[in-house]
PDB file of C-alpha atoms and ligand atoms in Angstrom:
ATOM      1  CA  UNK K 236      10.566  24.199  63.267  1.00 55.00           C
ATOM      2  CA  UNK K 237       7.071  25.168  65.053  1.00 88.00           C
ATOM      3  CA  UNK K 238       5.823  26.941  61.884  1.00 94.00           C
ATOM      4  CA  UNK K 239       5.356  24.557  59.327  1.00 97.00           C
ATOM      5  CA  UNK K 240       2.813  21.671  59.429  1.00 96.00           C
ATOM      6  CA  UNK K 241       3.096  17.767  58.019  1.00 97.00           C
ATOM      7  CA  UNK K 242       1.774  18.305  54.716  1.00 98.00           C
ATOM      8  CA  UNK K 243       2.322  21.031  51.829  1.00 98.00           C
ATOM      9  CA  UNK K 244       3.087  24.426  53.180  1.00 98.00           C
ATOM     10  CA  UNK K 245       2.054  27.111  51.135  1.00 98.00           C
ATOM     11  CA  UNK K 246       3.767  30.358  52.006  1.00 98.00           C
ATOM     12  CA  UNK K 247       5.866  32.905  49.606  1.00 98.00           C
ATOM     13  CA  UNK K 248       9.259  31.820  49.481  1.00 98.00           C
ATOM     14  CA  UNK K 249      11.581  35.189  48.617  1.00 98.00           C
ATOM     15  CA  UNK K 250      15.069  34.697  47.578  1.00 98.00           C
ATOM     16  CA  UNK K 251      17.298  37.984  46.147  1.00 97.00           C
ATOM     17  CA  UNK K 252      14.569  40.646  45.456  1.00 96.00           C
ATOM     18  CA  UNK K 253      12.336  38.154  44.375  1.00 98.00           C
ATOM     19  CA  UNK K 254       8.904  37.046  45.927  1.00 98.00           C
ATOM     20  CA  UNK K 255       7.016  33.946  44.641  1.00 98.00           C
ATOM     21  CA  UNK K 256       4.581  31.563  45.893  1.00 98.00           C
ATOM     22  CA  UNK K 257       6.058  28.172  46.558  1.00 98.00           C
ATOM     23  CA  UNK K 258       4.797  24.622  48.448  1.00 98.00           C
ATOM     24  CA  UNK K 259       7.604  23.421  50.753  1.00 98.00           C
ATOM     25  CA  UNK K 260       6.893  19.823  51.498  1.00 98.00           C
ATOM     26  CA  UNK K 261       7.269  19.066  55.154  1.00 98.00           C
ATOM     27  CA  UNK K 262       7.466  15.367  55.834  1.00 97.00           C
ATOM     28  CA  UNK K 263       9.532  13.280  58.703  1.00 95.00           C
ATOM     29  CA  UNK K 264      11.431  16.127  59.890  1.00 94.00           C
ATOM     30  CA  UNK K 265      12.793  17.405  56.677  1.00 97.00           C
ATOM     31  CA  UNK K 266      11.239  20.029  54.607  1.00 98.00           C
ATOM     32  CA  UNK K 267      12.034  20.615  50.801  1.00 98.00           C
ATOM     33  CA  UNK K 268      10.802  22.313  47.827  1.00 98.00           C
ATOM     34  CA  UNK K 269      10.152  21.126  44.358  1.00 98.00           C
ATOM     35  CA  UNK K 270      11.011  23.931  41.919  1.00 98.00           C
ATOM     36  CA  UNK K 271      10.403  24.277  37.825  1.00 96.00           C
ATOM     37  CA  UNK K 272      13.185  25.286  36.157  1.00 96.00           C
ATOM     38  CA  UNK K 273      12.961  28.706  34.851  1.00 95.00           C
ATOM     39  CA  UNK K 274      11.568  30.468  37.280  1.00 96.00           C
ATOM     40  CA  UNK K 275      13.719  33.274  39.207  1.00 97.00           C
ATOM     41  CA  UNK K 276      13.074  31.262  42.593  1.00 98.00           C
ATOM     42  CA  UNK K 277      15.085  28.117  41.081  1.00 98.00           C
ATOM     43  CA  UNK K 278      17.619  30.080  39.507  1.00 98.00           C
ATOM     44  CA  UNK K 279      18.395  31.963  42.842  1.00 98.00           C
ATOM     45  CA  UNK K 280      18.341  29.721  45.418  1.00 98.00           C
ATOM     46  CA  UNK K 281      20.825  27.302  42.833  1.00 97.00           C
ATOM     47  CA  UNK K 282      22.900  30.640  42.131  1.00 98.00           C
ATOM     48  CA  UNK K 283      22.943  31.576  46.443  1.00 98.00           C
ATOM     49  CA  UNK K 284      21.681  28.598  48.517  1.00 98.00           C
ATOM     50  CA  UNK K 285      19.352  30.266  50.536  1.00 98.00           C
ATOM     51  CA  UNK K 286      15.453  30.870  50.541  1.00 98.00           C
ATOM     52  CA  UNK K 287      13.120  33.070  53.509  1.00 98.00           C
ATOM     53  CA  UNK K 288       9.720  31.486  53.577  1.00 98.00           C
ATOM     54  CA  UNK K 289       7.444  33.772  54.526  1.00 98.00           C
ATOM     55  CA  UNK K 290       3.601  33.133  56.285  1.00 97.00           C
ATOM     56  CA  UNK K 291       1.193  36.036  55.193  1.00 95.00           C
ATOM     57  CA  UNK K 292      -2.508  36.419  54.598  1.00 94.00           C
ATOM     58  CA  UNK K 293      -2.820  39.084  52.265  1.00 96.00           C
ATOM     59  CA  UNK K 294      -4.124  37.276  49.444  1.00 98.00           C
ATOM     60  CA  UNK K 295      -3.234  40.072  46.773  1.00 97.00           C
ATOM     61  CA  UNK K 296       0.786  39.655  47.955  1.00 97.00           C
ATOM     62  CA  UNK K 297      -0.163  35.881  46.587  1.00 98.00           C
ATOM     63  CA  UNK K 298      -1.461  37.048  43.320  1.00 98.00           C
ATOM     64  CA  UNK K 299       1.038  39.685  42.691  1.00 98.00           C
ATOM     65  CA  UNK K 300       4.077  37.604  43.613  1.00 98.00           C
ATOM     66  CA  UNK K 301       2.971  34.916  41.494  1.00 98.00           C
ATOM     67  CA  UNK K 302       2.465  36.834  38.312  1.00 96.00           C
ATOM     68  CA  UNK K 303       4.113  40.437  38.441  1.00 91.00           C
ATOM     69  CA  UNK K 304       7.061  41.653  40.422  1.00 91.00           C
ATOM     70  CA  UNK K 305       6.950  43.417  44.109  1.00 96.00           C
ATOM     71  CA  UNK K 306       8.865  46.475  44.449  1.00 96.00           C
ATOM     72  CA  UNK K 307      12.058  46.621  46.608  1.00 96.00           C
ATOM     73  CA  UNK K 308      10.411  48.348  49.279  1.00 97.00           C
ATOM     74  CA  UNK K 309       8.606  45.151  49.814  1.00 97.00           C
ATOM     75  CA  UNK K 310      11.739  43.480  50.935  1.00 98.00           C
ATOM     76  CA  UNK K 311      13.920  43.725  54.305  1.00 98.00           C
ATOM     77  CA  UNK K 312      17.275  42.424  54.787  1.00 98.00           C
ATOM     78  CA  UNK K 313      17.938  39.856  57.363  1.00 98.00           C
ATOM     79  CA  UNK K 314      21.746  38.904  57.780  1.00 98.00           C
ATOM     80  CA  UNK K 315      21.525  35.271  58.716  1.00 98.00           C
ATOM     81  CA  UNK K 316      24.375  32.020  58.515  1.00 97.00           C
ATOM     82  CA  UNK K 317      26.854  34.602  56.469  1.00 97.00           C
ATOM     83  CA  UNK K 318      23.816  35.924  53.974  1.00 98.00           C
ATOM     84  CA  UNK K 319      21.691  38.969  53.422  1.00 98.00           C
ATOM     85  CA  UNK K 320      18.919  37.144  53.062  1.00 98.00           C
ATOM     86  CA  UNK K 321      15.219  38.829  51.766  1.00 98.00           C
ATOM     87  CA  UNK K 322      12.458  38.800  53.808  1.00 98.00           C
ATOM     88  CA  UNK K 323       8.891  40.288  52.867  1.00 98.00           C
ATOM     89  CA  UNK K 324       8.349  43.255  55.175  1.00 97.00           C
ATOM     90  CA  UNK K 325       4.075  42.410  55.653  1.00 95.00           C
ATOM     91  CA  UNK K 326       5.669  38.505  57.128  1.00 97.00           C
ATOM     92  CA  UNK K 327       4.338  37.644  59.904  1.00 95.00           C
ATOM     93  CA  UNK K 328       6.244  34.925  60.718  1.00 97.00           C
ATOM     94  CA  UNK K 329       9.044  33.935  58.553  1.00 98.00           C
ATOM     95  CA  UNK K 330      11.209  31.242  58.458  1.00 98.00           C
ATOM     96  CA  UNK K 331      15.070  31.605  56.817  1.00 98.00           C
ATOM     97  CA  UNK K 332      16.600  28.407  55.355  1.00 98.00           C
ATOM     98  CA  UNK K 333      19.974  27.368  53.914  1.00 98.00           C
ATOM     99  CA  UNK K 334      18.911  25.391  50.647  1.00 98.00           C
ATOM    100  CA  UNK K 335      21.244  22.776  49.103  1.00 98.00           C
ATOM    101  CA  UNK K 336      20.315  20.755  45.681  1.00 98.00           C
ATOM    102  CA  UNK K 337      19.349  17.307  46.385  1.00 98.00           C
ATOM    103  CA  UNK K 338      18.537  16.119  42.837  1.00 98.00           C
ATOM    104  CA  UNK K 339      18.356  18.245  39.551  1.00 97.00           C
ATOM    105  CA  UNK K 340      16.074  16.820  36.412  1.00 97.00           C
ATOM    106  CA  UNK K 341      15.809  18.301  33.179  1.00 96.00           C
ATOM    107  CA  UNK K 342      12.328  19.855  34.496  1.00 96.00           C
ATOM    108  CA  UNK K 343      12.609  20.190  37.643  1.00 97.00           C
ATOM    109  CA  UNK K 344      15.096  21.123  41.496  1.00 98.00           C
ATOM    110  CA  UNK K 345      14.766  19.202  44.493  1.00 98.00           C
ATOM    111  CA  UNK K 346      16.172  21.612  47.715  1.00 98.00           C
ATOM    112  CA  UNK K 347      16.638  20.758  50.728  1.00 98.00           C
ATOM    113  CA  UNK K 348      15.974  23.030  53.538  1.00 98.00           C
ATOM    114  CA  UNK K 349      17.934  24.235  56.476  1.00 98.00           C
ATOM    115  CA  UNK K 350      16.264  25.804  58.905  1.00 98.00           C
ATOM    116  CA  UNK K 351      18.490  28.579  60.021  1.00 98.00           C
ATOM    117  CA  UNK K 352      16.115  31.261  61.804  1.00 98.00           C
ATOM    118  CA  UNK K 353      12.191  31.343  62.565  1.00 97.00           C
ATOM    119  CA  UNK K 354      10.920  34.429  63.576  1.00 97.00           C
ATOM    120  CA  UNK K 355       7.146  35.335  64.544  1.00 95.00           C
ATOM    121  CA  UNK K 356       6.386  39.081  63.855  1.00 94.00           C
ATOM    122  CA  UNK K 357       3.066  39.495  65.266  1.00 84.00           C
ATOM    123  CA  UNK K 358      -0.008  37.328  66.113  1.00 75.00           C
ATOM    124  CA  UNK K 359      -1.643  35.522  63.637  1.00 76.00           C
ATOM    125  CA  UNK K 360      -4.986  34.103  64.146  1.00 85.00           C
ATOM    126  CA  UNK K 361      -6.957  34.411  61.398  1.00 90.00           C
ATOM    127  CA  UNK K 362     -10.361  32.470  60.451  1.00 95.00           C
ATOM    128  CA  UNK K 363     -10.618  29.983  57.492  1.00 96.00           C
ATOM    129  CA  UNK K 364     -12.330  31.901  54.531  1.00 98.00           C
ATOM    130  CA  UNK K 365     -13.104  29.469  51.753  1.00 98.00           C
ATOM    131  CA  UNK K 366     -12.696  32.986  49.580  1.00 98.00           C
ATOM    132  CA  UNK K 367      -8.932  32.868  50.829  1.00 98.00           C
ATOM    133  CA  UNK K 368      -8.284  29.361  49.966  1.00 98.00           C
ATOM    134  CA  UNK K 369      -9.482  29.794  46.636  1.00 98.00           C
ATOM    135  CA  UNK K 370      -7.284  32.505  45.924  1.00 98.00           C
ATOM    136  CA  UNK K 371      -4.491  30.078  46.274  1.00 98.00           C
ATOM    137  CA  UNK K 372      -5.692  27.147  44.790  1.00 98.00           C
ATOM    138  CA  UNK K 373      -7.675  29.464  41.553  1.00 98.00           C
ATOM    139  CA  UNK K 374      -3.133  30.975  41.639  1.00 98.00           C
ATOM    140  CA  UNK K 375      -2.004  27.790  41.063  1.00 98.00           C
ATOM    141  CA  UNK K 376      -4.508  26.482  38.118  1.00 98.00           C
ATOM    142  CA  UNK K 377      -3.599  30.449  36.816  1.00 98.00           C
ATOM    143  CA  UNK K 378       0.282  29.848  36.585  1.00 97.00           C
ATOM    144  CA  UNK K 379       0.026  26.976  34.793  1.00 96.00           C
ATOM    145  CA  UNK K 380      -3.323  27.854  32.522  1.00 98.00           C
ATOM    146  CA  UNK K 381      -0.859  30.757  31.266  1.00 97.00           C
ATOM    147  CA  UNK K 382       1.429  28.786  29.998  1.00 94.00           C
ATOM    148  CA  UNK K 383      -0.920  25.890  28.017  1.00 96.00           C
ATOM    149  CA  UNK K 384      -4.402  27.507  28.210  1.00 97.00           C
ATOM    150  CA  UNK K 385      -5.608  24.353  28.824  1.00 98.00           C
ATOM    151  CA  UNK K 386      -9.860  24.821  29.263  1.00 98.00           C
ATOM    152  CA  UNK K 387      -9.683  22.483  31.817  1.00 98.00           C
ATOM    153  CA  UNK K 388      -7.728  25.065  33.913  1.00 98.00           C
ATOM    154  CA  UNK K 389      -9.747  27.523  33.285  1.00 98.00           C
ATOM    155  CA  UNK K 390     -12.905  25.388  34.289  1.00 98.00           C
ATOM    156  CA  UNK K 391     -11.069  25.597  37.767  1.00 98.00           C
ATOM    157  CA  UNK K 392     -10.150  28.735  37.976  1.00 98.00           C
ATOM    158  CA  UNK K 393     -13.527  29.626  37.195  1.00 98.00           C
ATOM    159  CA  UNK K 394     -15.393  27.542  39.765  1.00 98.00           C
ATOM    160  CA  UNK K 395     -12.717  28.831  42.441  1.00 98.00           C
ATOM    161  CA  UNK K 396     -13.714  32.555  41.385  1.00 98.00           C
ATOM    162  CA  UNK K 397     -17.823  31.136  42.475  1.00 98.00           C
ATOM    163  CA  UNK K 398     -15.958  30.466  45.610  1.00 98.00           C
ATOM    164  CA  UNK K 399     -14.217  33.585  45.850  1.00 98.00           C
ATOM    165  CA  UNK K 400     -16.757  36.158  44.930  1.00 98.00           C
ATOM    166  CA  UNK K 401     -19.173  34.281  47.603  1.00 98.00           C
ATOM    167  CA  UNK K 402     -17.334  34.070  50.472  1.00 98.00           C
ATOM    168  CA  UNK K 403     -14.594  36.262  49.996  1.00 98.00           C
ATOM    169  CA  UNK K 404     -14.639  39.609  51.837  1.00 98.00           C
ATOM    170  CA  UNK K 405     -13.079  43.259  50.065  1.00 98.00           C
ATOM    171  CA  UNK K 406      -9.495  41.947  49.487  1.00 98.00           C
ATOM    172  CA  UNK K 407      -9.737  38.354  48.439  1.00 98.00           C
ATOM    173  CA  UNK K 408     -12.444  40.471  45.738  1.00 98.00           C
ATOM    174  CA  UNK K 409      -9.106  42.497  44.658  1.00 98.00           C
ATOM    175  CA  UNK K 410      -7.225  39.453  44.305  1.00 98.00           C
ATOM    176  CA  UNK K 411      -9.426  37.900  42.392  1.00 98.00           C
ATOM    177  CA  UNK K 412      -9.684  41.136  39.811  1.00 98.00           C
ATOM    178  CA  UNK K 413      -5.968  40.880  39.626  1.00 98.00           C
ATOM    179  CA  UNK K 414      -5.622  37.505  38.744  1.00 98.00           C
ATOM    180  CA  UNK K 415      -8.310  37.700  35.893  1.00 98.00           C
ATOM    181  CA  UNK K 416      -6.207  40.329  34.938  1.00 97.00           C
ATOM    182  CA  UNK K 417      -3.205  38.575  34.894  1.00 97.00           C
ATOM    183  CA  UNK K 418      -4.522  35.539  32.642  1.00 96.00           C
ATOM    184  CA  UNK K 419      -7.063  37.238  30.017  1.00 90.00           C
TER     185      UNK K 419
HETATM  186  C1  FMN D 609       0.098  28.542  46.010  1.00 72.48           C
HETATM  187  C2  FMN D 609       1.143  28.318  44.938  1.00 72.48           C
HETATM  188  C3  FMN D 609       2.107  27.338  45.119  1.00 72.48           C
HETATM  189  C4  FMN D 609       3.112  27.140  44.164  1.00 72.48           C
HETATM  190  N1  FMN D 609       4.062  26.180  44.388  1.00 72.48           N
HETATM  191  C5  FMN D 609       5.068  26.021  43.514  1.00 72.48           C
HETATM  192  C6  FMN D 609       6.091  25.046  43.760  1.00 72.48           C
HETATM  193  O1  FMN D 609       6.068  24.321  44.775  1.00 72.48           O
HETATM  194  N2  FMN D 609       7.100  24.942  42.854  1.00 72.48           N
HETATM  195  C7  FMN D 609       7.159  25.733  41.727  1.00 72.48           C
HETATM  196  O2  FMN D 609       8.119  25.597  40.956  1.00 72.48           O
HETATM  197  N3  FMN D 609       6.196  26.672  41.466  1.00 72.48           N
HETATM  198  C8  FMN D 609       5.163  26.812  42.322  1.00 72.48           C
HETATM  199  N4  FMN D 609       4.191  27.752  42.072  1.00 72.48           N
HETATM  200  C9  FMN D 609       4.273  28.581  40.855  1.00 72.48           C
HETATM  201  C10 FMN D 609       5.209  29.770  41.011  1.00 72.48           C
HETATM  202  O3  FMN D 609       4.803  30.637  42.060  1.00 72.48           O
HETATM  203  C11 FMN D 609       5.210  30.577  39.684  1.00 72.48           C
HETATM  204  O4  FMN D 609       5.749  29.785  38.662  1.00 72.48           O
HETATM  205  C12 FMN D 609       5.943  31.910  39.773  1.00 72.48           C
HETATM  206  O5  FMN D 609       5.669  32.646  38.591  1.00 72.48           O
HETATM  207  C13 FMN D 609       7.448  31.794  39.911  1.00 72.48           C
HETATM  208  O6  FMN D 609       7.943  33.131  40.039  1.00 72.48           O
HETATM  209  P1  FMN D 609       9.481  33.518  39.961  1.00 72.48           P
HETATM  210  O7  FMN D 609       9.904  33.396  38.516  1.00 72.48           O
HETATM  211  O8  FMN D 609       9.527  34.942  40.452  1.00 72.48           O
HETATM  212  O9  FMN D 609      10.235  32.564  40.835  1.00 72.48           O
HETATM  213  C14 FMN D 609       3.141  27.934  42.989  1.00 72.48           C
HETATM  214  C15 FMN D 609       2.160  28.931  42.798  1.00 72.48           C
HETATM  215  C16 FMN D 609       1.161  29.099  43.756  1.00 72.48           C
HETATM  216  C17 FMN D 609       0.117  30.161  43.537  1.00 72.48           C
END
């Protein structure tokens, strides 16, 4: 697996017609993602034991898949091991994975991953923009500040938007309006 680096990978991890940011933890060898129950991406993958992780940079795809639903247009089917598995068409790289259940809590899905394919689409050198990385990390704090609107969160999200609105360029600016959006 050349894709994925030691560490937390963030990419968007689609499963049947469903797109959501995920982390998939990549440590010795073995990748896996940690999933809240309740959320389509658990309830798939348990339901059809596959996942596509997908690398983009389009940091509205991020915001959008996180909070609304892309339309099925924004998803191509790959047959791969015996499934149709869902791909996002704007990957650039994308990496298909059979996904078994290591451990299930009352909160929470350990998977395992199995890599199965790895594609690369296109190139994909792109330069570090603090404006992108906040769009991810002001995401996160969003998902969960909808769901306690904890002020703390919102500090965060808040001092990532500083970030955003600095150094961002016309998209990450469009991602940003979307996500305030999505949590006022
Ligand atoms: C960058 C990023 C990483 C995330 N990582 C995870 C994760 O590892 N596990 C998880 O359960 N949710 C994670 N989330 C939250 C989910 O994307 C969010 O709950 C989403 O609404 C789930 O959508 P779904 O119901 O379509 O699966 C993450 C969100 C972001 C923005």
């Amino acid at each position: 697996m050349g894709l994925l680096k030691g560490g937390i990978n963030e990419i968007i991890a689609t499963t049947a017609n469903n797109a959501a940011p995920i982390g998939i933890h990549y440590r010795e060898q073995t990748a896996r993602m940690i999933l809240f129950l309740g959320s389509h991406t658990a309830e798939n993958i348990e339901r059809d034991g596959w996942v596509v992780a997908n690398f983009v940079h389009d940091p509205i795809l991020y915001v959008k898949s996180a909070f609304g639903d892309l339309s099925r247009e924004a998803f191509v089917e790959e047959p791969v091991a015996g499934h149709q598995m869902h791909r996002l068409r704007e990957a650039e790289a994308w990496i298909a994975f059979s996904a078994t259940i290591e451990n299930k809590t009352s909160e929470a899905l350990v998977v395992r991953l199995t890599p199965e394919r790895e594609i690369m689409e296109g190139a994909f050198i792109q330069p570090i923009n603090r404006g992108f990385n906040s769009i991810i990390d002001a995401t996160v704090h969003a998902t969960r500040y909808i769901r306690n609107r904890d002020a703390e969160l919102k500090k965060l999200i808040d001092y990532h938007a500083g970030i955003i609105r600095k150094c961002g360029g016309k998209r990450e600016i469009e991602a940003l309006n979307l996500l305030m959006s999505y949590i006022e």
